[in-house]
Each structure stands twice: as structure tokens, then as C-alpha cells.
PDB file of C-alpha atoms in Angstrom:
ATOM      1  CA  MET A   1     175.439 104.892 -42.537  1.00  0.00           C
ATOM      2  CA  VAL A   2     175.749 108.279 -42.890  1.00  0.00           C
ATOM      3  CA  LEU A   3     177.500 110.389 -39.932  1.00  0.00           C
ATOM      4  CA  SER A   4     175.393 113.238 -37.939  1.00  0.00           C
ATOM      5  CA  LYS A   5     175.864 116.686 -38.894  1.00  0.00           C
ATOM      6  CA  LYS A   6     177.810 116.827 -35.628  1.00  0.00           C
ATOM      7  CA  ARG A   7     180.558 114.061 -36.487  1.00  0.00           C
ATOM      8  CA  ALA A   8     180.965 115.276 -40.050  1.00  0.00           C
ATOM      9  CA  ARG A   9     181.817 118.675 -39.152  1.00  0.00           C
ATOM     10  CA  LYS A  10     184.297 117.164 -36.626  1.00  0.00           C
ATOM     11  CA  VAL A  11     185.735 115.300 -39.374  1.00  0.00           C
ATOM     12  CA  LEU A  12     186.084 118.179 -41.787  1.00  0.00           C
ATOM     13  CA  GLU A  13     187.728 120.259 -39.172  1.00  0.00           C
ATOM     14  CA  GLU A  14     190.265 117.855 -38.266  1.00  0.00           C
ATOM     15  CA  ILE A  15     191.120 117.793 -41.953  1.00  0.00           C
ATOM     16  CA  ILE A  16     191.331 121.580 -42.265  1.00  0.00           C
ATOM     17  CA  ALA A  17     193.626 121.341 -39.121  1.00  0.00           C
ATOM     18  CA  LEU A  18     195.809 118.937 -40.972  1.00  0.00           C
ATOM     19  CA  PHE A  19     196.291 121.393 -43.384  1.00  0.00           C
ATOM     20  CA  PRO A  20     195.588 124.973 -42.265  1.00  0.00           C
ATOM     21  CA  ASP A  21     197.596 126.849 -44.830  1.00  0.00           C
ATOM     22  CA  ALA A  22     196.595 125.220 -47.878  1.00  0.00           C
ATOM     23  CA  LYS A  23     196.619 127.335 -50.806  1.00  0.00           C
ATOM     24  CA  PRO A  24     195.061 127.014 -54.482  1.00  0.00           C
ATOM     25  CA  SER A  25     197.781 125.140 -56.338  1.00  0.00           C
ATOM     26  CA  LEU A  26     197.217 126.235 -59.808  1.00  0.00           C
ATOM     27  CA  ASP A  27     199.094 129.404 -60.696  1.00  0.00           C
ATOM     28  CA  PHE A  28     197.407 132.974 -61.928  1.00  0.00           C
ATOM     29  CA  THR A  29     197.620 136.429 -61.628  1.00  0.00           C
ATOM     30  CA  ASN A  30     194.090 137.849 -62.374  1.00  0.00           C
ATOM     31  CA  HIS A  31     190.442 136.329 -62.863  1.00  0.00           C
ATOM     32  CA  PHE A  32     190.718 135.593 -66.734  1.00  0.00           C
ATOM     33  CA  GLU A  33     193.902 133.451 -65.666  1.00  0.00           C
ATOM     34  CA  LEU A  34     192.305 131.394 -62.558  1.00  0.00           C
ATOM     35  CA  LEU A  35     189.245 130.718 -64.892  1.00  0.00           C
ATOM     36  CA  VAL A  36     191.091 129.595 -68.039  1.00  0.00           C
ATOM     37  CA  ALA A  37     193.019 127.502 -65.576  1.00  0.00           C
ATOM     38  CA  VAL A  38     190.110 126.063 -63.733  1.00  0.00           C
ATOM     39  CA  MET A  39     189.038 125.143 -67.035  1.00  0.00           C
ATOM     40  CA  LEU A  40     192.110 123.320 -68.226  1.00  0.00           C
ATOM     41  CA  SER A  41     192.211 121.332 -64.966  1.00  0.00           C
ATOM     42  CA  ALA A  42     189.518 118.803 -65.631  1.00  0.00           C
ATOM     43  CA  GLN A  43     190.814 115.321 -66.037  1.00  0.00           C
ATOM     44  CA  THR A  44     194.175 116.786 -65.549  1.00  0.00           C
ATOM     45  CA  THR A  45     196.448 117.869 -62.887  1.00  0.00           C
ATOM     46  CA  ASP A  46     196.833 120.805 -61.626  1.00  0.00           C
ATOM     47  CA  ALA A  47     200.605 120.461 -61.779  1.00  0.00           C
ATOM     48  CA  ALA A  48     200.544 119.863 -65.643  1.00  0.00           C
ATOM     49  CA  VAL A  49     198.077 122.787 -65.948  1.00  0.00           C
ATOM     50  CA  ASN A  50     201.097 124.767 -64.372  1.00  0.00           C
ATOM     51  CA  LYS A  51     203.393 123.149 -67.070  1.00  0.00           C
ATOM     52  CA  ALA A  52     200.952 124.503 -69.785  1.00  0.00           C
ATOM     53  CA  THR A  53     199.797 128.205 -68.679  1.00  0.00           C
ATOM     54  CA  PRO A  54     202.857 130.477 -68.545  1.00  0.00           C
ATOM     55  CA  GLY A  55     203.260 129.831 -72.568  1.00  0.00           C
ATOM     56  CA  LEU A  56     199.714 130.175 -73.116  1.00  0.00           C
ATOM     57  CA  PHE A  57     199.139 133.183 -70.690  1.00  0.00           C
ATOM     58  CA  ALA A  58     202.179 134.941 -72.443  1.00  0.00           C
ATOM     59  CA  ALA A  59     200.446 134.189 -75.778  1.00  0.00           C
ATOM     60  CA  PHE A  60     196.992 135.232 -75.032  1.00  0.00           C
ATOM     61  CA  PRO A  61     197.126 137.280 -72.012  1.00  0.00           C
ATOM     62  CA  THR A  62     193.417 138.623 -72.302  1.00  0.00           C
ATOM     63  CA  PRO A  63     189.959 137.511 -74.017  1.00  0.00           C
ATOM     64  CA  GLN A  64     190.536 139.783 -76.427  1.00  0.00           C
ATOM     65  CA  ALA A  65     193.915 138.098 -77.785  1.00  0.00           C
ATOM     66  CA  MET A  66     192.292 134.670 -77.147  1.00  0.00           C
ATOM     67  CA  SER A  67     189.213 135.542 -78.855  1.00  0.00           C
ATOM     68  CA  VAL A  68     191.370 136.054 -82.361  1.00  0.00           C
ATOM     69  CA  ALA A  69     193.338 133.057 -81.950  1.00  0.00           C
ATOM     70  CA  THR A  70     192.832 129.976 -83.525  1.00  0.00           C
ATOM     71  CA  GLU A  71     191.671 126.591 -82.294  1.00  0.00           C
ATOM     72  CA  SER A  72     194.667 124.843 -83.385  1.00  0.00           C
ATOM     73  CA  GLU A  73     196.801 127.817 -82.275  1.00  0.00           C
ATOM     74  CA  ILE A  74     195.396 127.766 -78.680  1.00  0.00           C
ATOM     75  CA  ALA A  75     195.756 124.059 -78.759  1.00  0.00           C
ATOM     76  CA  SER A  76     199.649 123.789 -79.655  1.00  0.00           C
ATOM     77  CA  TYR A  77     200.329 125.252 -75.830  1.00  0.00           C
ATOM     78  CA  ILE A  78     197.778 122.745 -74.484  1.00  0.00           C
ATOM     79  CA  SER A  79     198.397 119.822 -76.170  1.00  0.00           C
ATOM     80  CA  ARG A  80     199.981 117.679 -72.824  1.00  0.00           C
ATOM     81  CA  LEU A  81     196.539 118.000 -71.384  1.00  0.00           C
ATOM     82  CA  GLY A  82     193.698 116.172 -71.339  1.00  0.00           C
ATOM     83  CA  LEU A  83     190.828 117.021 -73.724  1.00  0.00           C
ATOM     84  CA  TYR A  84     193.011 119.573 -75.146  1.00  0.00           C
ATOM     85  CA  ARG A  85     191.084 119.879 -78.599  1.00  0.00           C
ATOM     86  CA  ASN A  86     188.178 120.563 -76.514  1.00  0.00           C
ATOM     87  CA  LYS A  87     189.362 122.582 -74.274  1.00  0.00           C
ATOM     88  CA  ALA A  88     191.080 124.874 -76.843  1.00  0.00           C
ATOM     89  CA  LYS A  89     187.566 124.929 -78.308  1.00  0.00           C
ATOM     90  CA  PHE A  90     185.736 126.417 -75.140  1.00  0.00           C
ATOM     91  CA  LEU A  91     188.316 128.898 -74.188  1.00  0.00           C
ATOM     92  CA  LYS A  92     187.997 130.323 -77.738  1.00  0.00           C
ATOM     93  CA  LYS A  93     184.514 130.548 -76.840  1.00  0.00           C
ATOM     94  CA  CYS A  94     184.734 131.703 -73.576  1.00  0.00           C
ATOM     95  CA  ALA A  95     187.071 134.563 -74.202  1.00  0.00           C
ATOM     96  CA  GLN A  96     184.870 135.791 -77.005  1.00  0.00           C
ATOM     97  CA  GLN A  97     181.672 135.493 -74.638  1.00  0.00           C
ATOM     98  CA  LEU A  98     183.496 137.350 -71.847  1.00  0.00           C
ATOM     99  CA  LEU A  99     184.209 140.170 -74.591  1.00  0.00           C
ATOM    100  CA  ASP A 100     180.314 140.065 -75.896  1.00  0.00           C
ATOM    101  CA  ASP A 101     178.786 139.698 -72.964  1.00  0.00           C
ATOM    102  CA  PHE A 102     180.787 141.001 -69.648  1.00  0.00           C
ATOM    103  CA  ASP A 103     182.856 144.120 -71.571  1.00  0.00           C
ATOM    104  CA  GLY A 104     186.063 141.327 -71.279  1.00  0.00           C
ATOM    105  CA  LYS A 105     185.693 141.108 -67.260  1.00  0.00           C
ATOM    106  CA  VAL A 106     185.132 137.642 -65.560  1.00  0.00           C
ATOM    107  CA  PRO A 107     181.518 137.761 -63.821  1.00  0.00           C
ATOM    108  CA  GLN A 108     181.095 137.013 -60.509  1.00  0.00           C
ATOM    109  CA  THR A 109     177.892 135.331 -60.131  1.00  0.00           C
ATOM    110  CA  ARG A 110     177.000 131.525 -60.532  1.00  0.00           C
ATOM    111  CA  GLU A 111     174.646 131.867 -63.265  1.00  0.00           C
ATOM    112  CA  GLU A 112     176.816 134.349 -65.186  1.00  0.00           C
ATOM    113  CA  LEU A 113     179.640 131.660 -64.598  1.00  0.00           C
ATOM    114  CA  GLU A 114     177.832 128.921 -66.058  1.00  0.00           C
ATOM    115  CA  SER A 115     176.551 130.801 -69.196  1.00  0.00           C
ATOM    116  CA  LEU A 116     180.312 130.388 -70.204  1.00  0.00           C
ATOM    117  CA  ALA A 117     181.490 127.841 -72.897  1.00  0.00           C
ATOM    118  CA  GLY A 118     183.312 125.138 -70.771  1.00  0.00           C
ATOM    119  CA  VAL A 119     182.204 126.084 -67.332  1.00  0.00           C
ATOM    120  CA  GLY A 120     180.251 123.719 -65.167  1.00  0.00           C
ATOM    121  CA  ARG A 121     179.210 124.517 -61.849  1.00  0.00           C
ATOM    122  CA  LYS A 122     182.616 123.136 -60.065  1.00  0.00           C
ATOM    123  CA  THR A 123     184.446 125.732 -62.214  1.00  0.00           C
ATOM    124  CA  ALA A 124     182.116 128.716 -61.076  1.00  0.00           C
ATOM    125  CA  ASN A 125     182.400 127.853 -57.109  1.00  0.00           C
ATOM    126  CA  VAL A 126     186.068 127.839 -57.769  1.00  0.00           C
ATOM    127  CA  VAL A 127     186.137 131.388 -59.506  1.00  0.00           C
ATOM    128  CA  MET A 128     183.683 132.419 -57.209  1.00  0.00           C
ATOM    129  CA  SER A 129     185.495 131.548 -54.067  1.00  0.00           C
ATOM    130  CA  VAL A 130     189.235 131.944 -54.642  1.00  0.00           C
ATOM    131  CA  GLY A 131     188.797 134.664 -57.209  1.00  0.00           C
ATOM    132  CA  PHE A 132     186.321 137.110 -55.783  1.00  0.00           C
ATOM    133  CA  GLY A 133     186.357 135.176 -51.769  1.00  0.00           C
ATOM    134  CA  ILE A 134     182.408 134.793 -52.446  1.00  0.00           C
ATOM    135  CA  PRO A 135     181.321 131.763 -50.353  1.00  0.00           C
ATOM    136  CA  ALA A 136     180.877 128.592 -52.268  1.00  0.00           C
ATOM    137  CA  PHE A 137     182.281 124.898 -52.027  1.00  0.00           C
ATOM    138  CA  ALA A 138     183.707 123.176 -55.116  1.00  0.00           C
ATOM    139  CA  VAL A 139     183.359 119.460 -55.328  1.00  0.00           C
ATOM    140  CA  ASP A 140     186.136 118.074 -57.361  1.00  0.00           C
ATOM    141  CA  THR A 141     187.503 114.016 -57.623  1.00  0.00           C
ATOM    142  CA  HIS A 142     189.332 114.564 -54.518  1.00  0.00           C
ATOM    143  CA  VAL A 143     186.376 115.955 -52.492  1.00  0.00           C
ATOM    144  CA  GLU A 144     184.306 113.768 -53.505  1.00  0.00           C
ATOM    145  CA  ARG A 145     185.793 110.744 -52.997  1.00  0.00           C
ATOM    146  CA  ILE A 146     187.106 111.835 -49.012  1.00  0.00           C
ATOM    147  CA  CYS A 147     183.010 112.576 -48.405  1.00  0.00           C
ATOM    148  CA  LYS A 148     181.960 109.423 -49.223  1.00  0.00           C
ATOM    149  CA  HIS A 149     185.064 107.523 -47.946  1.00  0.00           C
ATOM    150  CA  HIS A 150     184.147 109.259 -44.282  1.00  0.00           C
ATOM    151  CA  ASP A 151     180.549 108.729 -44.407  1.00  0.00           C
ATOM    152  CA  ILE A 152     179.749 112.207 -44.719  1.00  0.00           C
ATOM    153  CA  VAL A 153     177.323 111.744 -47.570  1.00  0.00           C
ATOM    154  CA  LYS A 154     176.085 108.103 -48.797  1.00  0.00           C
ATOM    155  CA  LYS A 155     178.185 106.569 -51.161  1.00  0.00           C
ATOM    156  CA  SER A 156     175.550 107.113 -54.225  1.00  0.00           C
ATOM    157  CA  ALA A 157     175.681 110.807 -53.442  1.00  0.00           C
ATOM    158  CA  THR A 158     175.561 113.334 -56.908  1.00  0.00           C
ATOM    159  CA  PRO A 159     178.477 115.914 -56.567  1.00  0.00           C
ATOM    160  CA  LEU A 160     175.567 118.241 -55.988  1.00  0.00           C
ATOM    161  CA  GLU A 161     174.316 116.443 -52.991  1.00  0.00           C
ATOM    162  CA  VAL A 162     177.947 116.652 -51.698  1.00  0.00           C
ATOM    163  CA  GLU A 163     178.144 120.278 -51.911  1.00  0.00           C
ATOM    164  CA  LYS A 164     174.783 121.175 -50.261  1.00  0.00           C
ATOM    165  CA  ARG A 165     175.724 118.524 -47.309  1.00  0.00           C
ATOM    166  CA  VAL A 166     178.993 120.042 -46.868  1.00  0.00           C
ATOM    167  CA  MET A 167     177.740 123.989 -47.213  1.00  0.00           C
ATOM    168  CA  ASP A 168     174.926 122.786 -44.407  1.00  0.00           C
ATOM    169  CA  ILE A 169     177.512 121.115 -42.138  1.00  0.00           C
ATOM    170  CA  LEU A 170     180.150 123.843 -41.868  1.00  0.00           C
ATOM    171  CA  PRO A 171     179.612 127.854 -42.099  1.00  0.00           C
ATOM    172  CA  PRO A 172     180.651 130.038 -44.974  1.00  0.00           C
ATOM    173  CA  GLU A 173     183.733 131.517 -43.800  1.00  0.00           C
ATOM    174  CA  LYS A 174     185.127 127.578 -43.614  1.00  0.00           C
ATOM    175  CA  TRP A 175     184.277 126.388 -47.152  1.00  0.00           C
ATOM    176  CA  LEU A 176     187.256 127.785 -49.200  1.00  0.00           C
ATOM    177  CA  ALA A 177     189.502 126.672 -46.278  1.00  0.00           C
ATOM    178  CA  ALA A 178     187.450 122.644 -46.483  1.00  0.00           C
ATOM    179  CA  HIS A 179     188.013 122.880 -50.513  1.00  0.00           C
ATOM    180  CA  GLN A 180     191.806 123.222 -50.071  1.00  0.00           C
ATOM    181  CA  ALA A 181     192.518 121.032 -47.389  1.00  0.00           C
ATOM    182  CA  MET A 182     190.345 118.252 -48.793  1.00  0.00           C
ATOM    183  CA  ILE A 183     192.544 118.590 -52.106  1.00  0.00           C
ATOM    184  CA  TYR A 184     195.844 118.281 -50.163  1.00  0.00           C
ATOM    185  CA  PHE A 185     193.990 115.409 -47.818  1.00  0.00           C
ATOM    186  CA  GLY A 186     192.990 113.317 -50.864  1.00  0.00           C
ATOM    187  CA  ARG A 187     196.367 113.579 -52.431  1.00  0.00           C
ATOM    188  CA  ALA A 188     198.442 112.566 -49.575  1.00  0.00           C
ATOM    189  CA  ILE A 189     196.786 110.481 -47.288  1.00  0.00           C
ATOM    190  CA  CYS A 190     192.780 109.741 -48.383  1.00  0.00           C
ATOM    191  CA  HIS A 191     194.223 107.965 -51.628  1.00  0.00           C
ATOM    192  CA  PRO A 192     191.865 106.440 -54.354  1.00  0.00           C
ATOM    193  CA  LYS A 193     193.789 102.791 -53.513  1.00  0.00           C
ATOM    194  CA  ASN A 194     194.600 102.041 -49.775  1.00  0.00           C
ATOM    195  CA  PRO A 195     193.738 105.136 -48.325  1.00  0.00           C
ATOM    196  CA  GLU A 196     196.207 106.080 -45.374  1.00  0.00           C
ATOM    197  CA  CYS A 197     193.114 107.647 -42.695  1.00  0.00           C
ATOM    198  CA  ASP A 198     193.738 105.504 -40.403  1.00  0.00           C
ATOM    199  CA  HIS A 199     196.769 106.702 -39.429  1.00  0.00           C
ATOM    200  CA  TYR A 200     195.103 110.013 -38.151  1.00  0.00           C
ATOM    201  CA  PRO A 201     192.941 108.417 -35.204  1.00  0.00           C
ATOM    202  CA  GLN A 202     191.641 112.326 -34.474  1.00  0.00           C
ATOM    203  CA  LEU A 203     189.635 111.897 -37.491  1.00  0.00           C
ATOM    204  CA  TYR A 204     187.406 109.230 -35.959  1.00  0.00           C
ATOM    205  CA  ASP A 205     187.685 110.329 -32.054  1.00  0.00           C
ATOM    206  CA  PHE A 206     184.342 111.810 -31.476  1.00  0.00           C
ATOM    207  CA  SER A 207     184.446 111.255 -27.286  1.00  0.00           C
ATOM    208  CA  SER A 208     184.499 114.902 -26.989  1.00  0.00           C
ATOM    209  CA  LEU A 209     181.205 115.451 -29.049  1.00  0.00           C
TER     210      LEU A 209
END
């Protein structure tokens, strides 16, 4: 049974209240580094990405530098990450596309971002919201699991359905805060196995609604 919009918003706002200062856990200093870090984070922990990126960014600080590197050179810096060979291939192609199509700069629109090799909707949404402050809501494994566990969406919902539901429930200015808080909530409380959400009764207190 999916919660009503009002109850679903209460759950999401309580999660935000639990982690009001949640910040992106990937390390980056510019839009290019953010894009690369988010691409690398697929099926890999942010902590593992943060161990790999200092060397990678030092070797290839710009799209220009990365575009002229070989795939094996790029791969050597990220070999501890999942799917690293594929990611190296995508990074090289993406860097070349940034030079060819966007004057070496990371674009800001979802359509342009998704035109880049290795960039899907989730990565585009993170870059838009975290990098450029453009309202967008990214759905990762934590977000999808939490929304299903707490009946914000049906159990069979696709990531796009989760995204649209949350965007319908919350105002745009809360989308980024919700995304960041849900990542922390998913790591600390709403685990894939043995979630501890019952320890937080405020999540389920709808008496004020």
C-alpha cells in the first residue's frame, strides 16, 4: 500500500531532519572532477572512488589530458574499482566529447549530459543538482531501496518512477537535501539487510497530519 502524498512527504522530511547537514561524499574541486567521480561511483562505494581519484585527477586534470591518455593508462588509476575497464573506456570517450562538443566544459542540461559516454540519468541529475544547483533528483540504490521500504512507491517501481514520485511530493528546493539525506539514511539506518528504521518512530507518526 503506497502512502498518500502527505504521509510520504512527512517520511521524507523526517529523513532530511535526521541528516540536515548531509553533503556529497565524493571528493571533487570542479565540474569535470565531479562528473568523473560520479561516473566512477557506479557499483562502487564513494569511499573507494575517493581513494582512486587523487591520483587520477593529478595525472589527468582536464578533459584534454584525459582524452590523449590510453584506456590502459586511465585504467591503471582506477583498477581497484568495479567495472574499471569499461569506466576507463567511457572516461576517455567522454573527455573527447567534452572537447569536441562542449568546448572542454561540462554541460548543464540533462539532454547534453546524457549525450556523454557513460553518463545516464542518475549521473546527469547529480551533476546538475550538486554541480550547478539546478533542481534535479537522482535515484541511486539507497534512494530506491528507502522509497520502496517505506511505501513511498510501489515495490515494482522503476528508478524513473521513484524520481517522479519524490519530485511530486517535495518542492524543488528540497530535492538535493532529500537525495543527500537518503544516502546517509541508507548507509546508517535503512540497511539492505536488517534495517533499523523502527528505532525512529517519528518516521511513522502521522498523528499531526
